PDB file of C-alpha atoms in Angstrom:
ATOM      1  CA  MET A   1      -0.755  19.262 -16.698  1.00  0.00           C
ATOM      2  CA  THR A   2       2.053  16.630 -17.005  1.00  0.00           C
ATOM      3  CA  PRO A   3       1.850  13.947 -14.214  1.00  0.00           C
ATOM      4  CA  ASP A   4       4.238  13.996 -11.598  1.00  0.00           C
ATOM      5  CA  PRO A   5       5.972  10.554 -12.089  1.00  0.00           C
ATOM      6  CA  ASN A   6       5.665  10.110  -8.571  1.00  0.00           C
ATOM      7  CA  ARG A   7       1.641  10.155  -8.553  1.00  0.00           C
ATOM      8  CA  ARG A   8       0.393   7.052 -10.138  1.00  0.00           C
ATOM      9  CA  ILE A   9       1.317   3.855  -7.624  1.00  0.00           C
ATOM     10  CA  GLU A  10       1.665   1.190 -10.224  1.00  0.00           C
ATOM     11  CA  ILE A  11       0.348  -1.922  -8.720  1.00  0.00           C
ATOM     12  CA  ASP A  12      -1.123  -4.855 -10.728  1.00  0.00           C
ATOM     13  CA  GLY A  13      -5.154  -5.098  -9.815  1.00  0.00           C
ATOM     14  CA  ALA A  14      -6.007  -1.848 -10.119  1.00  0.00           C
ATOM     15  CA  HIS A  15      -5.408   1.117 -12.521  1.00  0.00           C
ATOM     16  CA  ASN A  16      -6.067   4.251 -10.732  1.00  0.00           C
ATOM     17  CA  VAL A  17      -4.027   4.475  -7.579  1.00  0.00           C
ATOM     18  CA  ARG A  18      -2.404   7.623  -7.073  1.00  0.00           C
ATOM     19  CA  ASP A  19      -1.184  10.055  -4.453  1.00  0.00           C
ATOM     20  CA  ILE A  20      -2.377  13.542  -3.983  1.00  0.00           C
ATOM     21  CA  GLY A  21       0.609  15.275  -2.673  1.00  0.00           C
ATOM     22  CA  GLY A  22       3.074  17.240  -4.382  1.00  0.00           C
ATOM     23  CA  TYR A  23       0.453  20.049  -5.526  1.00  0.00           C
ATOM     24  CA  GLU A  24       1.157  23.624  -4.752  1.00  0.00           C
ATOM     25  CA  THR A  25      -1.141  25.658  -2.700  1.00  0.00           C
ATOM     26  CA  ALA A  26      -1.958  29.330  -2.618  1.00  0.00           C
ATOM     27  CA  GLU A  27       0.384  29.922  -0.066  1.00  0.00           C
ATOM     28  CA  GLY A  28       3.226  28.435  -2.252  1.00  0.00           C
ATOM     29  CA  ARG A  29       3.192  25.212   0.143  1.00  0.00           C
ATOM     30  CA  THR A  30       3.298  21.888  -1.133  1.00  0.00           C
ATOM     31  CA  THR A  31       0.619  18.762  -0.655  1.00  0.00           C
ATOM     32  CA  ARG A  32       2.483  16.067   1.403  1.00  0.00           C
ATOM     33  CA  TRP A  33       3.354  12.757  -0.428  1.00  0.00           C
ATOM     34  CA  ARG A  34       2.506   9.452   0.832  1.00  0.00           C
ATOM     35  CA  THR A  35      -0.051  10.415   3.043  1.00  0.00           C
ATOM     36  CA  PHE A  36      -3.733  10.688   1.410  1.00  0.00           C
ATOM     37  CA  LEU A  37      -3.488   8.132  -1.368  1.00  0.00           C
ATOM     38  CA  ARG A  38      -7.062   8.023  -3.885  1.00  0.00           C
ATOM     39  CA  ALA A  39      -8.015   5.157  -6.229  1.00  0.00           C
ATOM     40  CA  ASP A  40     -10.115   3.126  -8.129  1.00  0.00           C
ATOM     41  CA  ASN A  41     -11.246  -0.500  -7.244  1.00  0.00           C
ATOM     42  CA  VAL A  42      -8.638  -2.395  -4.902  1.00  0.00           C
ATOM     43  CA  SER A  43     -10.987  -5.293  -2.966  1.00  0.00           C
ATOM     44  CA  THR A  44      -9.100  -7.686  -4.910  1.00  0.00           C
ATOM     45  CA  LEU A  45      -5.600  -6.761  -5.071  1.00  0.00           C
ATOM     46  CA  PRO A  46      -2.794 -10.140  -5.228  1.00  0.00           C
ATOM     47  CA  GLN A  47      -0.754  -9.885  -2.004  1.00  0.00           C
ATOM     48  CA  HIS A  48       2.089  -8.344  -3.807  1.00  0.00           C
ATOM     49  CA  SER A  49       0.219  -5.427  -4.583  1.00  0.00           C
ATOM     50  CA  GLN A  50      -1.181  -4.864  -0.749  1.00  0.00           C
ATOM     51  CA  ASP A  51       2.315  -5.226   0.209  1.00  0.00           C
ATOM     52  CA  THR A  52       3.479  -2.309  -1.745  1.00  0.00           C
ATOM     53  CA  LEU A  53       0.876  -0.263  -0.175  1.00  0.00           C
ATOM     54  CA  THR A  54       1.273  -1.538   3.596  1.00  0.00           C
ATOM     55  CA  SER A  55       5.000  -2.491   3.643  1.00  0.00           C
ATOM     56  CA  THR A  56       6.033   0.209   1.259  1.00  0.00           C
ATOM     57  CA  ILE A  57       4.110   3.044   1.840  1.00  0.00           C
ATOM     58  CA  GLY A  58       2.745   2.326   5.380  1.00  0.00           C
ATOM     59  CA  LEU A  59      -1.250   2.363   4.392  1.00  0.00           C
ATOM     60  CA  GLN A  60      -2.814   2.289   7.764  1.00  0.00           C
ATOM     61  CA  THR A  61      -6.579   3.196   6.676  1.00  0.00           C
ATOM     62  CA  VAL A  62      -8.785   1.826   3.945  1.00  0.00           C
ATOM     63  CA  ILE A  63     -12.013   3.751   3.079  1.00  0.00           C
ATOM     64  CA  ASP A  64     -14.116   1.776   0.656  1.00  0.00           C
ATOM     65  CA  LEU A  65     -16.640   4.496  -0.463  1.00  0.00           C
ATOM     66  CA  ARG A  66     -18.762   1.739  -2.529  1.00  0.00           C
ATOM     67  CA  ARG A  67     -22.647   0.848  -1.665  1.00  0.00           C
ATOM     68  CA  GLN A  68     -23.103  -2.295  -0.175  1.00  0.00           C
ATOM     69  CA  LYS A  69     -24.280  -4.300  -3.412  1.00  0.00           C
ATOM     70  CA  GLU A  70     -21.361  -3.042  -4.788  1.00  0.00           C
ATOM     71  CA  ILE A  71     -18.810  -4.696  -2.043  1.00  0.00           C
ATOM     72  CA  ASP A  72     -20.909  -7.494  -2.126  1.00  0.00           C
ATOM     73  CA  ASP A  73     -20.242  -8.310  -6.001  1.00  0.00           C
ATOM     74  CA  GLN A  74     -16.736  -8.343  -4.490  1.00  0.00           C
ATOM     75  CA  PRO A  75     -16.677 -11.262  -1.827  1.00  0.00           C
ATOM     76  CA  ASP A  76     -12.874 -11.577  -2.024  1.00  0.00           C
ATOM     77  CA  ASN A  77     -12.636  -8.040  -0.364  1.00  0.00           C
ATOM     78  CA  VAL A  78      -9.177  -8.222   0.847  1.00  0.00           C
ATOM     79  CA  LEU A  79      -8.222  -5.196   2.177  1.00  0.00           C
ATOM     80  CA  ALA A  80     -11.239  -5.769   4.287  1.00  0.00           C
ATOM     81  CA  ARG A  81      -9.459  -8.851   6.008  1.00  0.00           C
ATOM     82  CA  SER A  82      -6.175  -7.247   6.105  1.00  0.00           C
ATOM     83  CA  PRO A  83      -4.507  -7.291   9.664  1.00  0.00           C
ATOM     84  CA  HIS A  84      -2.353  -4.606   8.568  1.00  0.00           C
ATOM     85  CA  VAL A  85      -4.950  -1.817   7.879  1.00  0.00           C
ATOM     86  CA  VAL A  86      -8.490  -0.497   9.528  1.00  0.00           C
ATOM     87  CA  TYR A  87     -10.924  -0.891   6.839  1.00  0.00           C
ATOM     88  CA  HIS A  88     -13.980   1.179   6.781  1.00  0.00           C
ATOM     89  CA  ASN A  89     -16.835   1.530   4.693  1.00  0.00           C
ATOM     90  CA  VAL A  90     -18.630   5.036   4.001  1.00  0.00           C
ATOM     91  CA  ASP A  91     -21.515   4.430   1.378  1.00  0.00           C
ATOM     92  CA  ILE A  92     -20.883   7.757  -0.290  1.00  0.00           C
ATOM     93  CA  VAL A  93     -24.078   7.014  -2.563  1.00  0.00           C
ATOM     94  CA  GLY A  94     -26.592   5.071  -0.312  1.00  0.00           C
ATOM     95  CA  ASP A  95     -30.280   4.562  -2.298  1.00  0.00           C
ATOM     96  CA  MET A  96     -29.693   7.531  -4.759  1.00  0.00           C
ATOM     97  CA  VAL A  97     -30.851   6.920  -8.282  1.00  0.00           C
ATOM     98  CA  PHE A  98     -29.366   9.227 -10.537  1.00  0.00           C
ATOM     99  CA  ASP A  99     -31.195  10.810 -13.922  1.00  0.00           C
ATOM    100  CA  GLN A 100     -30.453   8.050 -16.659  1.00  0.00           C
ATOM    101  CA  ALA A 101     -32.159  10.086 -19.606  1.00  0.00           C
ATOM    102  CA  ASP A 102     -30.806   9.162 -22.929  1.00  0.00           C
ATOM    103  CA  ASN A 103     -31.428  12.996 -24.155  1.00  0.00           C
ATOM    104  CA  THR A 104     -29.022  14.441 -21.029  1.00  0.00           C
ATOM    105  CA  GLU A 105     -25.775  15.058 -21.814  1.00  0.00           C
ATOM    106  CA  PRO A 106     -22.980  12.875 -19.814  1.00  0.00           C
ATOM    107  CA  ARG A 107     -21.609  16.483 -18.594  1.00  0.00           C
ATOM    108  CA  ASP A 108     -24.831  17.680 -16.993  1.00  0.00           C
ATOM    109  CA  LYS A 109     -25.552  14.179 -15.604  1.00  0.00           C
ATOM    110  CA  ILE A 110     -22.220  14.129 -14.306  1.00  0.00           C
ATOM    111  CA  HIS A 111     -22.481  17.277 -12.821  1.00  0.00           C
ATOM    112  CA  ALA A 112     -26.251  16.907 -11.474  1.00  0.00           C
ATOM    113  CA  SER A 113     -24.827  13.489  -9.529  1.00  0.00           C
ATOM    114  CA  TYR A 114     -21.844  15.462  -7.811  1.00  0.00           C
ATOM    115  CA  ARG A 115     -24.240  18.544  -6.801  1.00  0.00           C
ATOM    116  CA  ASN A 116     -27.281  15.447  -5.271  1.00  0.00           C
ATOM    117  CA  MET A 117     -24.098  13.861  -3.509  1.00  0.00           C
ATOM    118  CA  LEU A 118     -22.982  16.838  -1.892  1.00  0.00           C
ATOM    119  CA  ASP A 119     -26.519  17.912  -0.740  1.00  0.00           C
ATOM    120  CA  TRP A 120     -27.955  14.928   0.155  1.00  0.00           C
ATOM    121  CA  ARG A 121     -24.750  12.857   1.517  1.00  0.00           C
ATOM    122  CA  GLY A 122     -23.173  15.318   3.288  1.00  0.00           C
ATOM    123  CA  SER A 123     -22.629  13.428   6.472  1.00  0.00           C
ATOM    124  CA  LYS A 124     -20.985  10.531   4.500  1.00  0.00           C
ATOM    125  CA  PHE A 125     -18.609  13.087   3.108  1.00  0.00           C
ATOM    126  CA  GLY A 126     -17.909  14.037   6.725  1.00  0.00           C
ATOM    127  CA  GLU A 127     -17.599  10.594   7.969  1.00  0.00           C
ATOM    128  CA  ALA A 128     -14.890  10.091   5.115  1.00  0.00           C
ATOM    129  CA  LEU A 129     -12.697  13.038   6.444  1.00  0.00           C
ATOM    130  CA  ARG A 130     -12.986  12.362   9.822  1.00  0.00           C
ATOM    131  CA  VAL A 131     -11.905   8.812  10.028  1.00  0.00           C
ATOM    132  CA  MET A 132      -8.461  10.685   7.914  1.00  0.00           C
ATOM    133  CA  ALA A 133      -8.428  13.487  10.722  1.00  0.00           C
ATOM    134  CA  GLN A 134      -8.292  10.753  13.668  1.00  0.00           C
ATOM    135  CA  PRO A 135      -4.377  10.273  15.298  1.00  0.00           C
ATOM    136  CA  GLY A 136      -2.849   7.218  13.590  1.00  0.00           C
ATOM    137  CA  ALA A 137      -4.931   7.149  10.812  1.00  0.00           C
ATOM    138  CA  LEU A 138      -2.203   8.056   7.971  1.00  0.00           C
ATOM    139  CA  PRO A 139      -1.172   7.248   5.399  1.00  0.00           C
ATOM    140  CA  ALA A 140      -5.015   6.453   4.199  1.00  0.00           C
ATOM    141  CA  MET A 141      -6.835   5.383   1.096  1.00  0.00           C
ATOM    142  CA  TYR A 142      -9.852   6.107  -0.285  1.00  0.00           C
ATOM    143  CA  HIS A 143     -11.830   4.430  -3.019  1.00  0.00           C
ATOM    144  CA  CYS A 144     -14.632   3.649  -5.075  1.00  0.00           C
ATOM    145  CA  VAL A 145     -15.027   1.762  -7.902  1.00  0.00           C
ATOM    146  CA  GLY A 146     -13.232   4.035 -10.686  1.00  0.00           C
ATOM    147  CA  GLY A 147     -11.691   6.170  -8.892  1.00  0.00           C
ATOM    148  CA  GLN A 148     -13.752   9.181 -10.548  1.00  0.00           C
ATOM    149  CA  ASP A 149     -16.506  10.272  -8.831  1.00  0.00           C
ATOM    150  CA  ARG A 150     -16.905   9.645  -5.556  1.00  0.00           C
ATOM    151  CA  THR A 151     -12.888   9.371  -5.053  1.00  0.00           C
ATOM    152  CA  GLY A 152     -12.873  12.732  -6.977  1.00  0.00           C
ATOM    153  CA  LEU A 153     -15.026  14.317  -4.532  1.00  0.00           C
ATOM    154  CA  ILE A 154     -13.174  13.687  -1.563  1.00  0.00           C
ATOM    155  CA  SER A 155     -10.326  14.913  -3.126  1.00  0.00           C
ATOM    156  CA  ALA A 156     -11.602  18.013  -4.153  1.00  0.00           C
ATOM    157  CA  LEU A 157     -12.468  18.500  -0.622  1.00  0.00           C
ATOM    158  CA  LEU A 158      -9.291  17.861   0.387  1.00  0.00           C
ATOM    159  CA  LEU A 159      -7.090  19.695  -1.656  1.00  0.00           C
ATOM    160  CA  GLY A 160      -9.755  23.020  -1.353  1.00  0.00           C
ATOM    161  CA  LEU A 161      -9.181  22.716   2.615  1.00  0.00           C
ATOM    162  CA  VAL A 162      -5.598  23.696   1.807  1.00  0.00           C
ATOM    163  CA  GLY A 163      -6.192  26.342  -0.905  1.00  0.00           C
ATOM    164  CA  VAL A 164      -4.799  24.033  -4.045  1.00  0.00           C
ATOM    165  CA  PRO A 165      -6.173  26.276  -7.059  1.00  0.00           C
ATOM    166  CA  LYS A 166      -9.417  24.923  -8.448  1.00  0.00           C
ATOM    167  CA  GLU A 167      -7.719  24.505 -12.072  1.00  0.00           C
ATOM    168  CA  THR A 168      -5.419  22.082 -10.273  1.00  0.00           C
ATOM    169  CA  ILE A 169      -8.190  20.119  -8.588  1.00  0.00           C
ATOM    170  CA  ALA A 170      -9.761  19.669 -11.832  1.00  0.00           C
ATOM    171  CA  ALA A 171      -6.599  18.667 -13.720  1.00  0.00           C
ATOM    172  CA  ASP A 172      -6.181  16.040 -11.034  1.00  0.00           C
ATOM    173  CA  TYR A 173      -9.821  14.784 -11.596  1.00  0.00           C
ATOM    174  CA  THR A 174      -9.263  14.309 -15.092  1.00  0.00           C
ATOM    175  CA  LEU A 175      -6.084  12.271 -14.455  1.00  0.00           C
ATOM    176  CA  THR A 176      -8.571   9.448 -14.290  1.00  0.00           C
ATOM    177  CA  ALA A 177      -8.736   9.377 -18.170  1.00  0.00           C
ATOM    178  CA  GLU A 178      -5.225   8.884 -18.449  1.00  0.00           C
ATOM    179  CA  TYR A 179      -5.218   6.401 -15.449  1.00  0.00           C
ATOM    180  CA  ARG A 180      -8.412   4.226 -16.348  1.00  0.00           C
ATOM    181  CA  ILE A 181      -7.950   4.039 -20.300  1.00  0.00           C
ATOM    182  CA  ASN A 182      -6.864   0.558 -20.149  1.00  0.00           C
ATOM    183  CA  ALA A 183      -9.434  -0.654 -18.089  1.00  0.00           C
ATOM    184  CA  TYR A 184     -11.681   0.370 -20.793  1.00  0.00           C
ATOM    185  CA  LEU A 185     -10.464  -0.654 -24.103  1.00  0.00           C
ATOM    186  CA  GLY A 186     -11.540  -3.956 -25.302  1.00  0.00           C
ATOM    187  CA  PRO A 187     -15.340  -4.992 -25.199  1.00  0.00           C
ATOM    188  CA  ASN A 188     -16.749  -2.730 -22.396  1.00  0.00           C
ATOM    189  CA  PRO A 189     -20.849  -2.680 -21.894  1.00  0.00           C
ATOM    190  CA  GLU A 190     -20.812   0.689 -20.988  1.00  0.00           C
ATOM    191  CA  ILE A 191     -19.148   1.789 -24.773  1.00  0.00           C
ATOM    192  CA  PRO A 192     -20.459  -1.118 -26.918  1.00  0.00           C
ATOM    193  CA  ASP A 193     -19.845   0.685 -30.016  1.00  0.00           C
ATOM    194  CA  ALA A 194     -16.437   1.738 -29.236  1.00  0.00           C
ATOM    195  CA  ASP A 195     -13.136   1.158 -31.214  1.00  0.00           C
ATOM    196  CA  PRO A 196     -10.446   0.505 -28.770  1.00  0.00           C
ATOM    197  CA  ALA A 197      -7.654   2.051 -30.810  1.00  0.00           C
ATOM    198  CA  GLU A 198     -10.082   5.481 -31.210  1.00  0.00           C
ATOM    199  CA  TYR A 199     -11.131   5.416 -27.811  1.00  0.00           C
ATOM    200  CA  THR A 200      -8.410   7.609 -26.530  1.00  0.00           C
ATOM    201  CA  GLN A 201      -7.908   9.469 -23.232  1.00  0.00           C
ATOM    202  CA  LYS A 202      -9.527  12.345 -24.939  1.00  0.00           C
ATOM    203  CA  THR A 203     -12.660  10.351 -25.733  1.00  0.00           C
ATOM    204  CA  TYR A 204     -12.490   8.882 -22.030  1.00  0.00           C
ATOM    205  CA  ARG A 205     -12.111  12.376 -20.694  1.00  0.00           C
ATOM    206  CA  ALA A 206     -14.962  13.897 -22.639  1.00  0.00           C
ATOM    207  CA  ARG A 207     -17.374  11.327 -22.061  1.00  0.00           C
ATOM    208  CA  ASN A 208     -16.709  10.837 -18.067  1.00  0.00           C
ATOM    209  CA  CYS A 209     -14.603  13.172 -16.410  1.00  0.00           C
ATOM    210  CA  PRO A 210     -14.378  16.708 -18.375  1.00  0.00           C
ATOM    211  CA  PRO A 211     -12.399  19.227 -16.358  1.00  0.00           C
ATOM    212  CA  GLU A 212     -15.160  21.549 -16.901  1.00  0.00           C
ATOM    213  CA  VAL A 213     -17.295  19.084 -14.527  1.00  0.00           C
ATOM    214  CA  MET A 214     -14.888  19.598 -11.536  1.00  0.00           C
ATOM    215  CA  LEU A 215     -15.093  23.392 -12.111  1.00  0.00           C
ATOM    216  CA  ASP A 216     -18.568  23.764 -12.167  1.00  0.00           C
ATOM    217  CA  THR A 217     -18.619  21.523  -8.767  1.00  0.00           C
ATOM    218  CA  LEU A 218     -16.347  23.625  -7.280  1.00  0.00           C
ATOM    219  CA  GLU A 219     -18.286  26.797  -8.093  1.00  0.00           C
ATOM    220  CA  TYR A 220     -21.832  25.535  -7.076  1.00  0.00           C
ATOM    221  CA  LEU A 221     -19.667  24.607  -3.336  1.00  0.00           C
ATOM    222  CA  ASP A 222     -19.153  28.193  -3.535  1.00  0.00           C
ATOM    223  CA  ASP A 223     -22.382  29.480  -4.617  1.00  0.00           C
ATOM    224  CA  ARG A 224     -24.559  26.847  -2.748  1.00  0.00           C
ATOM    225  CA  HIS A 225     -22.243  26.099   0.034  1.00  0.00           C
ATOM    226  CA  GLY A 226     -20.253  29.335   1.163  1.00  0.00           C
ATOM    227  CA  GLY A 227     -17.316  27.297  -0.221  1.00  0.00           C
ATOM    228  CA  ILE A 228     -15.313  23.982   0.389  1.00  0.00           C
ATOM    229  CA  GLU A 229     -14.251  24.733   4.259  1.00  0.00           C
ATOM    230  CA  ALA A 230     -17.953  26.242   4.924  1.00  0.00           C
ATOM    231  CA  TYR A 231     -19.421  23.068   3.429  1.00  0.00           C
ATOM    232  CA  VAL A 232     -16.979  20.371   5.328  1.00  0.00           C
ATOM    233  CA  ARG A 233     -17.860  22.280   8.469  1.00  0.00           C
ATOM    234  CA  SER A 234     -21.563  21.676   7.399  1.00  0.00           C
ATOM    235  CA  THR A 235     -20.887  17.843   7.232  1.00  0.00           C
ATOM    236  CA  GLY A 236     -19.748  17.580  10.777  1.00  0.00           C
ATOM    237  CA  VAL A 237     -16.138  17.988  10.677  1.00  0.00           C
ATOM    238  CA  THR A 238     -15.080  19.855  13.982  1.00  0.00           C
ATOM    239  CA  ASP A 239     -12.618  22.632  13.548  1.00  0.00           C
ATOM    240  CA  SER A 240      -9.760  20.519  15.180  1.00  0.00           C
ATOM    241  CA  GLU A 241     -10.600  17.488  12.961  1.00  0.00           C
ATOM    242  CA  ILE A 242     -10.051  20.448   9.919  1.00  0.00           C
ATOM    243  CA  ALA A 243      -6.689  21.552  11.535  1.00  0.00           C
ATOM    244  CA  ALA A 244      -5.660  17.892  11.719  1.00  0.00           C
ATOM    245  CA  LEU A 245      -6.105  17.403   8.197  1.00  0.00           C
ATOM    246  CA  ARG A 246      -4.460  20.635   6.990  1.00  0.00           C
ATOM    247  CA  VAL A 247      -1.411  19.991   9.191  1.00  0.00           C
ATOM    248  CA  ALA A 248      -1.233  16.420   7.548  1.00  0.00           C
ATOM    249  CA  LEU A 249      -2.018  17.503   3.867  1.00  0.00           C
ATOM    250  CA  VAL A 250       0.629  20.334   3.473  1.00  0.00           C
ATOM    251  CA  GLU A 251       4.482  20.509   4.132  1.00  0.00           C
TER     252      GLU A 251
END
């Protein structure tokens, strides 16, 4: 899928700020632009980048999906102190510990971590969705560290609620490989042996966000939870809140 040029919001201080608008649903409608934004770490944005989000886009709500330790590592959390947005911390991961066994394939590790988050932290996914469903909350931006895993799952739930095809949801997930690649070029403890010239989007995608992981996760939601809508209801999101999200999500 060729990214829509409107999708990425290029600002200094972050690599992976993008819009989930412009996607066609199964009913032939289109997700609304400049309403739901997904992002990597935006806690230290310079003022002109903050102004792009708050003044140009009109951002009203920021949902920080990180753990407290991750937040503590970024003491200058500018959007948490901004007078222009309402800031929420919704810790998706909590005290979960993920399997770091060396003999496990990266794809299997990621998929297992997604299943565990969805199964064990459902109330937190529901909390994030309920924040965005409130009157006056939009446009909203939700973010974690890389804008890939926790943010990717929230995006999948939102897009799935309005019937965006699974293949499109998976393609949106893998766009992180295109937008985050520059953050991984050069010395990086996660890939100490990588040659930046050879560490391509393809390599990043295969290692970090292969589309098959998201497709497997969506299938898991179908098999284990009865689909995305049933899962969202199980997290505490009400019928009226689901309706509000759907109205806001599609044109």
